[in-house]
Coordinates of C-alpha atoms and ligand atoms in Angstrom, one line a residue:
X1 CA 19.2 15.5 26.4
X2 CA 21.3 15.6 23.2
X3 CA 21.8 12.0 21.8
X4 CA 25.5 12.7 21.9
X5 CA 25.3 12.7 25.7
X6 CA 23.8 9.2 25.6
X7 CA 26.4 7.6 23.4
X8 CA 29.4 9.2 25.1
X9 CA 28.0 8.4 28.5
X10 CA 27.3 4.8 27.5
X11 CA 30.9 4.4 26.3
X12 CA 32.4 6.1 29.4
X13 CA 30.2 4.0 31.7
X14 CA 31.1 0.8 29.9
X15 CA 34.9 1.7 29.8
X16 CA 34.9 2.5 33.6
X17 CA 33.1 -0.8 34.3
X18 CA 35.5 -2.7 32.0
X19 CA 38.5 -1.3 34.0
X20 CA 36.9 -2.0 37.4
X21 CA 36.5 -5.6 36.5
X22 CA 39.8 -6.2 34.8
X23 CA 40.9 -8.7 37.4
X24 CA 38.0 -11.0 36.7
X25 CA 38.4 -10.8 32.9
X26 CA 40.1 -13.4 30.7
X27 CA 43.5 -12.3 29.4
X28 CA 43.2 -14.0 26.0
X29 CA 40.5 -13.4 23.5
X30 CA 37.4 -15.7 23.7
X31 CA 36.3 -15.4 20.1
X32 CA 38.0 -16.2 16.8
X33 CA 38.4 -13.9 13.9
X34 CA 35.6 -15.7 12.0
X35 CA 33.2 -15.6 14.9
X36 CA 33.8 -11.9 15.4
X37 CA 33.5 -11.3 11.7
X38 CA 30.2 -13.1 11.7
X39 CA 29.0 -11.2 14.8
X40 CA 29.9 -7.8 13.5
X41 CA 29.5 -8.3 9.8
X42 CA 26.7 -9.2 7.4
X43 CA 25.7 -7.2 4.5
X44 CA 26.5 -3.4 4.4
X45 CA 23.6 -1.8 6.2
X46 CA 21.4 0.2 3.9
X47 CA 19.9 2.5 6.5
X48 CA 21.9 3.9 9.4
X49 CA 21.3 3.0 13.1
X50 CA 21.2 5.1 16.3
X51 CA 24.6 6.0 17.7
X52 CA 23.8 4.3 21.0
X53 CA 22.7 1.2 19.3
X54 CA 25.9 1.1 17.2
X55 CA 28.1 1.4 20.3
X56 CA 26.0 -1.2 22.2
X57 CA 26.3 -3.6 19.4
X58 CA 30.1 -3.1 19.2
X59 CA 30.4 -3.7 22.9
X60 CA 28.4 -6.9 22.8
X61 CA 29.8 -8.2 19.5
X62 CA 33.4 -7.0 20.0
X63 CA 34.1 -7.7 23.7
X64 CA 34.8 -11.5 23.2
X65 CA 37.6 -10.5 20.8
X66 CA 39.3 -8.1 23.2
X67 CA 42.8 -9.2 24.3
X68 CA 43.5 -8.3 27.9
X69 CA 46.5 -6.1 27.4
X70 CA 44.9 -3.8 30.0
X71 CA 45.3 -6.5 32.6
X72 CA 48.5 -7.0 34.6
X73 CA 48.8 -10.6 33.4
X74 CA 49.4 -10.0 29.7
X75 CA 53.0 -10.9 28.9
X76 CA 52.9 -11.3 25.1
X77 CA 55.1 -9.6 22.6
X78 CA 56.2 -6.3 24.2
X79 CA 52.9 -4.7 25.1
X80 CA 52.2 -2.1 27.8
X81 CA 48.8 -1.3 29.1
X82 CA 47.3 2.2 28.8
X83 CA 47.5 4.5 31.8
X84 CA 44.1 6.0 32.8
X85 CA 45.1 9.6 32.2
X86 CA 46.5 8.8 28.8
X87 CA 43.4 6.9 27.8
X88 CA 41.3 9.9 28.9
X89 CA 43.6 12.4 27.1
X90 CA 43.3 10.3 24.0
X91 CA 39.5 10.4 24.2
X92 CA 39.8 14.2 24.4
X93 CA 42.0 14.3 21.3
X94 CA 39.2 12.3 19.6
X95 CA 36.3 14.2 21.1
X96 CA 37.9 17.5 20.0
X97 CA 38.8 15.7 16.6
X98 CA 42.2 17.2 16.5
X99 CA 44.5 16.6 13.5
X100 CA 48.2 16.3 14.5
X101 CA 49.3 17.8 11.2
X102 CA 50.2 21.4 11.9
X103 CA 50.0 24.4 14.2
X104 CA 47.3 25.9 12.1
X105 CA 45.2 22.8 12.3
X106 CA 45.6 22.3 16.0
X107 CA 47.8 24.5 18.1
X108 CA 47.0 22.3 21.1
X109 CA 48.1 19.1 19.4
X110 CA 51.3 20.8 18.2
X111 CA 52.1 22.3 21.6
X112 CA 51.5 19.0 23.4
X113 CA 53.9 17.2 21.1
X114 CA 56.5 19.9 21.7
X115 CA 56.1 19.7 25.5
X116 CA 56.1 15.9 25.5
X117 CA 59.1 15.7 23.2
X118 CA 61.1 18.1 25.4
X119 CA 60.2 16.1 28.5
X120 CA 61.2 12.8 26.8
X121 CA 64.5 14.2 25.7
X122 CA 65.2 15.1 29.3
X123 CA 64.0 11.8 30.6
X124 CA 65.8 9.6 28.1
X125 CA 69.0 11.5 28.4
X126 CA 69.1 12.5 24.8
X127 CA 71.2 15.5 23.7
X128 CA 69.5 18.9 23.8
X129 CA 68.4 20.3 20.4
X130 CA 67.5 16.9 18.8
X131 CA 64.5 17.0 16.5
X132 CA 61.6 14.7 17.2
X133 CA 58.5 13.1 15.6
X134 CA 55.5 11.2 16.7
X135 CA 54.9 8.2 14.5
X136 CA 52.9 5.0 14.5
X137 CA 55.5 2.9 16.3
X138 CA 59.1 1.9 16.3
X139 CA 58.7 0.7 12.7
X140 CA 57.7 4.2 11.7
X141 CA 60.5 5.7 13.8
X142 CA 63.1 3.4 12.3
X143 CA 62.0 4.3 8.8
X144 CA 62.0 8.0 9.5
X145 CA 65.4 7.9 11.2
X146 CA 66.9 5.9 8.4
X147 CA 65.5 8.2 5.8
X148 CA 67.2 11.1 7.6
X149 CA 70.4 9.0 7.8
X150 CA 70.2 8.1 4.1
X151 CA 69.9 11.8 3.1
X152 CA 72.7 12.9 5.5
X153 CA 75.3 10.3 4.5
X154 CA 74.6 10.8 0.8
X155 CA 74.7 14.6 1.1
X156 CA 78.2 14.2 2.6
X157 CA 79.1 12.2 -0.5
X158 CA 77.7 15.1 -2.7
X159 CA 74.4 13.4 -3.6
X160 CA 70.9 14.9 -3.0
X161 CA 68.7 11.9 -2.6
X162 CA 65.5 13.9 -2.0
X163 CA 65.9 15.5 -5.4
X164 CA 67.7 12.8 -7.4
X165 CA 66.6 9.6 -5.7
X166 CA 68.8 6.5 -5.5
X167 CA 69.3 5.8 -9.2
X168 CA 73.0 6.5 -9.8
X169 CA 73.7 7.4 -6.2
X170 CA 76.8 6.3 -4.4
X171 CA 76.2 3.0 -2.7
X172 CA 75.1 3.3 1.0
X173 CA 76.6 0.7 3.3
X174 CA 74.2 -0.4 6.0
X175 CA 75.4 -2.6 8.9
X176 CA 73.2 -4.1 11.6
X177 CA 73.5 -6.8 14.2
X178 CA 72.4 -10.4 13.4
X179 CA 69.7 -10.0 16.1
X180 CA 68.3 -6.7 14.9
X181 CA 64.5 -6.4 14.9
X182 CA 62.7 -7.3 11.6
X183 CA 61.3 -3.8 11.3
X184 CA 64.8 -2.6 10.4
X185 CA 64.7 -4.8 7.3
X186 CA 61.3 -3.5 6.3
X187 CA 62.6 0.1 6.7
X188 CA 65.5 -0.7 4.4
X189 CA 63.1 -2.2 1.9
X190 CA 60.9 0.9 2.0
X191 CA 63.8 3.3 1.7
X192 CA 65.2 1.6 -1.4
X193 CA 68.3 0.5 0.4
X194 CA 67.3 -3.1 0.2
X195 CA 68.4 -6.0 2.3
X196 CA 70.7 -8.1 0.1
X197 CA 73.5 -5.7 0.6
X198 CA 72.9 -5.4 4.4
X199 CA 76.2 -6.2 6.2
X200 CA 75.2 -8.4 9.1
X201 CA 77.4 -8.1 12.1
X202 CA 77.6 -11.2 14.4
X203 CA 75.9 -11.0 17.8
X204 CA 76.9 -12.7 21.0
X205 CA 74.8 -15.3 22.9
X206 CA 72.5 -12.6 24.4
X207 CA 71.8 -11.1 20.9
X208 CA 74.2 -8.1 21.3
X209 CA 76.0 -6.9 18.2
X210 CA 79.7 -7.4 18.8
X211 CA 81.6 -4.1 18.7
X212 CA 84.8 -5.8 17.6
X213 CA 83.1 -7.5 14.7
X214 CA 81.5 -4.1 13.8
X215 CA 85.0 -2.5 13.8
X216 CA 86.3 -5.1 11.5
X217 CA 83.4 -4.9 9.1
X218 CA 83.5 -1.2 9.0
X219 CA 87.2 -1.3 8.2
X220 CA 86.6 -3.6 5.3
X221 CA 84.8 -1.0 3.2
X222 CA 84.2 2.7 2.7
X223 CA 81.7 5.3 1.5
X224 CA 78.4 6.6 3.0
X225 CA 77.7 4.3 6.0
X226 CA 74.8 3.7 8.4
X227 CA 75.0 1.5 11.4
X228 CA 71.8 0.2 13.1
X229 CA 72.3 -0.7 16.7
X230 CA 69.7 -1.9 19.2
X231 CA 68.7 -1.1 22.8
X232 CA 66.6 -4.0 23.9
X233 CA 66.6 -7.3 22.0
X234 CA 63.0 -8.4 21.5
X235 CA 63.7 -11.8 22.9
X236 CA 66.4 -11.3 25.6
X237 CA 66.1 -7.6 26.4
X238 CA 69.9 -7.2 26.0
X239 CA 71.2 -4.0 24.6
X240 CA 74.2 -3.7 22.2
X241 CA 77.3 -2.2 23.7
X242 CA 76.4 1.3 22.6
X243 CA 79.4 3.2 24.0
X244 CA 81.8 0.9 22.2
X245 CA 79.7 1.0 19.1
X246 CA 79.6 4.8 19.2
X247 CA 83.4 4.9 19.4
X248 CA 83.6 2.6 16.4
X249 CA 81.1 4.6 14.4
X250 CA 82.6 8.0 15.1
X251 CA 86.1 6.7 14.1
X252 CA 84.5 5.4 10.8
X253 CA 82.4 8.5 10.2
X254 CA 79.3 6.3 10.1
X255 CA 75.7 7.4 11.1
X256 CA 74.7 5.5 14.2
X257 CA 71.0 4.7 14.6
X258 CA 69.7 3.1 17.8
X259 CA 66.5 1.1 17.6
X260 CA 65.3 1.3 21.2
X261 CA 61.6 0.4 20.9
X262 CA 61.4 -0.6 24.5
X263 CA 65.1 -0.9 25.7
X264 CA 65.7 2.9 25.4
X265 CA 63.4 3.3 28.5
X266 CA 66.2 1.8 30.6
X267 CA 67.7 5.3 30.3
X268 CA 64.7 6.6 32.3
X269 CA 65.8 4.5 35.3
X270 CA 68.8 5.3 37.4
X271 CA 69.0 1.6 38.2
X272 CA 69.0 0.4 34.6
X273 CA 70.6 3.4 32.8
X274 CA 74.0 1.7 32.6
X275 CA 72.5 -0.9 30.2
X276 CA 72.3 1.7 27.5
X277 CA 75.3 3.8 28.4
X278 CA 76.5 5.7 25.3
X279 CA 73.1 5.8 23.7
X280 CA 73.2 9.6 23.8
X281 CA 76.1 9.6 21.3
X282 CA 73.9 8.2 18.5
X283 CA 72.7 10.2 15.5
X284 CA 69.1 9.0 15.7
X285 CA 66.9 7.0 17.9
X286 CA 63.6 5.1 17.6
X287 CA 61.4 4.2 20.5
X288 CA 57.8 3.6 21.5
X289 CA 55.5 5.3 23.9
X290 CA 52.9 2.6 23.4
X291 CA 55.2 -0.1 24.9
X292 CA 56.9 0.9 28.1
X293 CA 55.3 4.3 28.7
X294 CA 51.9 2.6 28.7
X295 CA 50.1 5.0 26.4
X296 CA 47.3 3.7 24.1
X297 CA 48.1 2.7 20.6
X298 CA 49.6 4.0 18.6
X299 CA 52.6 6.1 19.4
X300 CA 56.2 5.7 18.4
X301 CA 58.9 8.4 18.7
X302 CA 61.8 9.3 16.5
X303 CA 64.6 11.6 17.6
X304 CA 67.4 13.0 15.5
X305 CA 70.7 14.8 16.2
X306 CA 70.6 16.4 12.8
X307 CA 67.3 18.4 12.5
X308 CA 68.2 19.6 9.0
X309 CA 68.6 16.0 7.7
X310 CA 65.4 15.0 9.5
X311 CA 63.4 17.9 8.2
X312 CA 64.7 17.5 4.7
X313 CA 63.7 13.9 4.6
X314 CA 60.2 14.6 5.9
X315 CA 58.9 18.2 5.6
X316 CA 56.6 19.3 2.8
X317 CA 55.3 22.7 1.8
X318 CA 52.3 24.0 -0.3
X319 CA 50.7 27.3 -0.6
X320 CA 47.4 26.2 1.0
X321 CA 49.2 24.7 4.0
X322 CA 49.4 27.8 6.0
X323 CA 52.2 27.9 8.5
X324 CA 51.8 29.4 11.9
X325 CA 54.4 30.0 14.5
X326 CA 55.6 27.0 16.4
X327 CA 56.9 23.5 15.7
X328 CA 55.0 21.9 12.9
X329 CA 54.4 18.2 13.8
X330 CA 54.3 17.0 10.2
X331 CA 57.7 18.4 9.4
X332 CA 59.2 15.4 11.2
X333 CA 57.1 12.4 10.2
X334 CA 56.2 10.6 6.9
X335 CA 52.5 11.1 7.4
X336 CA 50.3 14.1 6.6
X337 CA 47.0 14.1 8.5
X338 CA 47.2 11.9 11.6
X339 CA 46.1 11.2 15.2
X340 CA 47.2 13.9 17.7
X341 CA 49.6 11.6 19.5
X342 CA 50.9 14.2 21.9
X343 CA 47.8 14.2 24.1
X344 CA 48.2 10.7 25.4
X345 CA 52.0 10.9 25.8
X346 CA 51.8 14.3 27.6
X347 CA 49.2 12.9 29.9
X348 CA 51.2 9.7 30.7
X349 CA 54.3 11.8 31.5
X350 CA 52.3 14.2 33.6
X351 CA 50.6 11.4 35.5
X352 CA 53.8 9.5 36.2
X353 CA 56.5 12.2 36.4
X354 CA 60.2 11.3 36.1
X355 CA 60.1 9.2 39.2
X356 CA 57.0 7.3 38.2
X357 CA 58.5 6.3 34.8
X358 CA 61.7 5.1 36.6
X359 CA 59.5 3.2 39.0
X360 CA 57.5 1.6 36.2
X361 CA 60.7 0.4 34.5
X362 CA 62.2 -0.9 37.8
X363 CA 59.0 -2.7 38.8
X364 CA 58.7 -4.5 35.4
X365 CA 62.3 -5.6 35.5
X366 CA 61.9 -6.8 39.1
X367 CA 58.8 -8.8 38.1
X368 CA 60.8 -10.3 35.2
X369 CA 63.6 -11.4 37.6
X370 CA 61.0 -12.9 39.9
X371 CA 59.5 -14.9 37.0
X372 CA 63.0 -16.2 36.3
X373 CA 63.5 -17.1 39.9
X374 CA 60.2 -18.9 40.3
X375 CA 60.4 -20.8 37.1
X376 CA 64.2 -21.4 36.9
X377 CA 64.1 -23.1 40.4
X378 CA 62.0 -26.0 39.0
X379 CA 63.8 -29.1 37.6
X380 CA 63.6 -29.4 33.9
X381 CA 63.0 -25.7 33.4
X382 CA 65.8 -23.5 32.0
X383 CA 66.0 -19.7 31.7
X384 CA 67.7 -19.2 28.4
X385 CA 68.7 -15.5 28.8
X386 CA 70.4 -13.3 31.3
X387 CA 67.4 -11.5 32.7
X388 CA 68.8 -8.0 32.6
X389 CA 65.6 -6.1 31.7
X390 CA 61.9 -7.1 31.4
X391 CA 62.3 -10.1 29.1
X392 CA 62.5 -13.8 30.1
X393 CA 63.0 -16.8 27.9
X394 CA 62.0 -20.1 29.4
X395 CA 62.5 -23.6 28.0
X396 CA 60.8 -26.7 29.3
X397 CA 62.3 -30.3 29.4
X398 CA 65.0 -29.1 27.0
X399 CA 62.6 -30.0 24.2
X400 CA 60.9 -27.9 21.5
X401 CA 57.6 -29.7 21.5
X402 CA 57.3 -29.7 25.3
X403 CA 58.0 -26.0 25.3
X404 CA 55.5 -25.2 22.6
X405 CA 52.8 -27.4 24.2
X406 CA 53.4 -25.6 27.5
X407 CA 52.9 -22.2 25.9
X408 CA 49.8 -23.5 24.2
X409 CA 48.4 -24.8 27.5
X410 CA 49.1 -21.5 29.3
X411 CA 47.3 -19.6 26.6
X412 CA 44.4 -22.0 26.8
X413 CA 44.2 -21.8 30.6
X414 CA 43.8 -18.0 30.4
X415 CA 45.3 -17.0 33.8
X416 CA 47.9 -15.1 31.8
X417 CA 48.9 -14.7 28.2
X418 CA 52.4 -15.1 26.8
X419 CA 53.8 -16.3 23.5
X420 CA 56.5 -18.5 22.1
X421 CA 59.7 -17.9 20.2
X422 CA 62.8 -19.6 18.9
X423 CA 66.0 -18.5 20.5
X424 CA 69.2 -19.6 18.8
X425 CA 67.5 -22.6 17.3
X426 CA 65.6 -23.7 20.4
X427 CA 61.9 -23.2 21.2
X428 CA 61.3 -20.9 24.2
X429 CA 58.4 -19.3 26.1
X430 CA 58.7 -15.6 26.0
X431 CA 57.6 -13.4 28.9
X432 CA 57.7 -9.7 28.6
X433 CA 56.6 -7.6 31.6
X434 CA 55.7 -4.1 30.3
X435 CA 52.4 -3.2 32.1
X436 CA 52.1 -0.6 34.9
X437 CA 49.3 -2.9 36.3
X438 CA 51.4 -6.0 36.9
X439 CA 51.7 -6.7 40.6
X440 CA 53.8 -9.2 42.5
X441 CA 50.6 -11.2 43.0
X442 CA 50.1 -11.3 39.2
X443 CA 53.5 -12.8 38.8
X444 CA 53.0 -15.4 41.5
X445 CA 49.6 -16.4 40.1
X446 CA 50.9 -16.5 36.5
X447 CA 54.0 -18.5 37.5
X448 CA 51.8 -21.0 39.2
X449 CA 49.7 -21.3 36.1
X450 CA 52.8 -21.8 34.0
X451 CA 54.1 -24.5 36.3
X452 CA 50.7 -26.2 36.3
X453 CA 50.8 -26.3 32.5
X454 CA 54.4 -27.6 32.5
X455 CA 53.4 -30.3 35.0
X456 CA 50.4 -31.3 32.9
X457 CA 52.5 -31.5 29.7
X458 CA 55.2 -33.6 31.5
X459 CA 52.5 -35.9 33.0
X460 CA 50.9 -36.4 29.6
X461 CA 54.2 -37.3 28.0
X462 CA 55.0 -39.8 30.8
X463 CA 51.6 -41.5 30.2
X464 CA 52.4 -41.8 26.5
Ligands
LIG501 C1 63.5 -3.6 19.0 C2 62.2 -3.4 18.3 N1 62.2 -2.6 17.2 C3 61.0 -2.3 16.6 C4 59.8 -2.8 17.0 C5 58.6 -2.5 16.3 O1 57.8 -1.7 17.1 P1 56.3 -1.3 16.6 O2 55.5 -2.5 16.5 O3 55.9 -0.3 17.7 O4 56.4 -0.6 15.3 C6 59.8 -3.7 18.2 C7 58.6 -4.3 18.6 O5 58.6 -5.1 19.5 C8 61.1 -3.9 18.8 O6 61.1 -4.7 19.9

């Protein structure tokens, strides 16, 4: 047998066994960075090793550092699991070693991105004819969309930013809500728009940008303008009032960008679509497939109502880069060579279908509500947000230290994993339900573990 058979089989067998035993596996990592570095490091090998041996060593040395995002009891950050079909499709993209750069380099990668993008536009209720790009994540999508926005609003002011840069350009106004995601700021830094001039629009108690405050702020200035709204606050899950914001932006002639890393997926569910009503009126959208669609990392998505501005901001041409018929994936993203991200996204959409995606969103939201119900019923435990989507903020004993210690104990216990945050100046436990694997039983089991941790913390403080 060819040695490649052995190494691929070993990997597939291990992966299958890993998935079969997910329920018994710890959710948090069991080894520290330093331990892993020691296990996998040492001096640069002088001579090479057998493929099989390399992978066997990686499994043994690396597994203790694996975080259980594939389990149904991982509730940290906003992290989906990876659907089996999308994992397998991703393996094929790798086994075929396809480059997602162009049609000439991989007709199949280019075609899959086109098909998946068309399906996503239909599923998310975006306008027909929008351009799309497959990027690393919502960070990359925000940057790409805002680059298109920058070019478009400056072109309307008679300035070609692609040719002449920002030196001497008319000032671009950027407005965003006080509870925007930090990646928006990084995008503004990368694009030379900076953050000191960012006009921060006040948000309400759920983190939603206030449309009335936006109207007032827009009225106080003029010139090329970009507004960054949000579908799905990373803490509360609340979405900005997008329909009202779209009205305000169109009256002011501003470009409206929606950062919907996970919240945009509400549009895929008839039950939750109302939360993002008006999203289809934006000029650009950022979202992730690796969060709520449950595809493996990495995969973000950018969509743009103005394909010419999008293409002008991103596309490149050179004589050796032969063009073939079809949508060239690299015309819409800041990268050149890259992973063929369409494989996993196409497979996830094919495996779930429109109904399956809606059901995934609905189930995660129902699980989040159940968490709020189970935890909020206990004395001394407060749910800080309106649980409208898949995010729950929990506070213990109305005390920062008690809350942080409870989070720490839950992480140590290992039944589930979740993180902490500060919400409006108060420490909170943050629960995000984003995995297709999470079951009602996972929620009950995890809630019990959280309550046990909270009781232990309360008991310890009584004894002090
Ligand atoms: C609203 C929002 N925008 C952007 C991001 C960044 O996403 P990514 O890490 O996929 O780039 C996140 C991540 O949670 C988010 O919630």
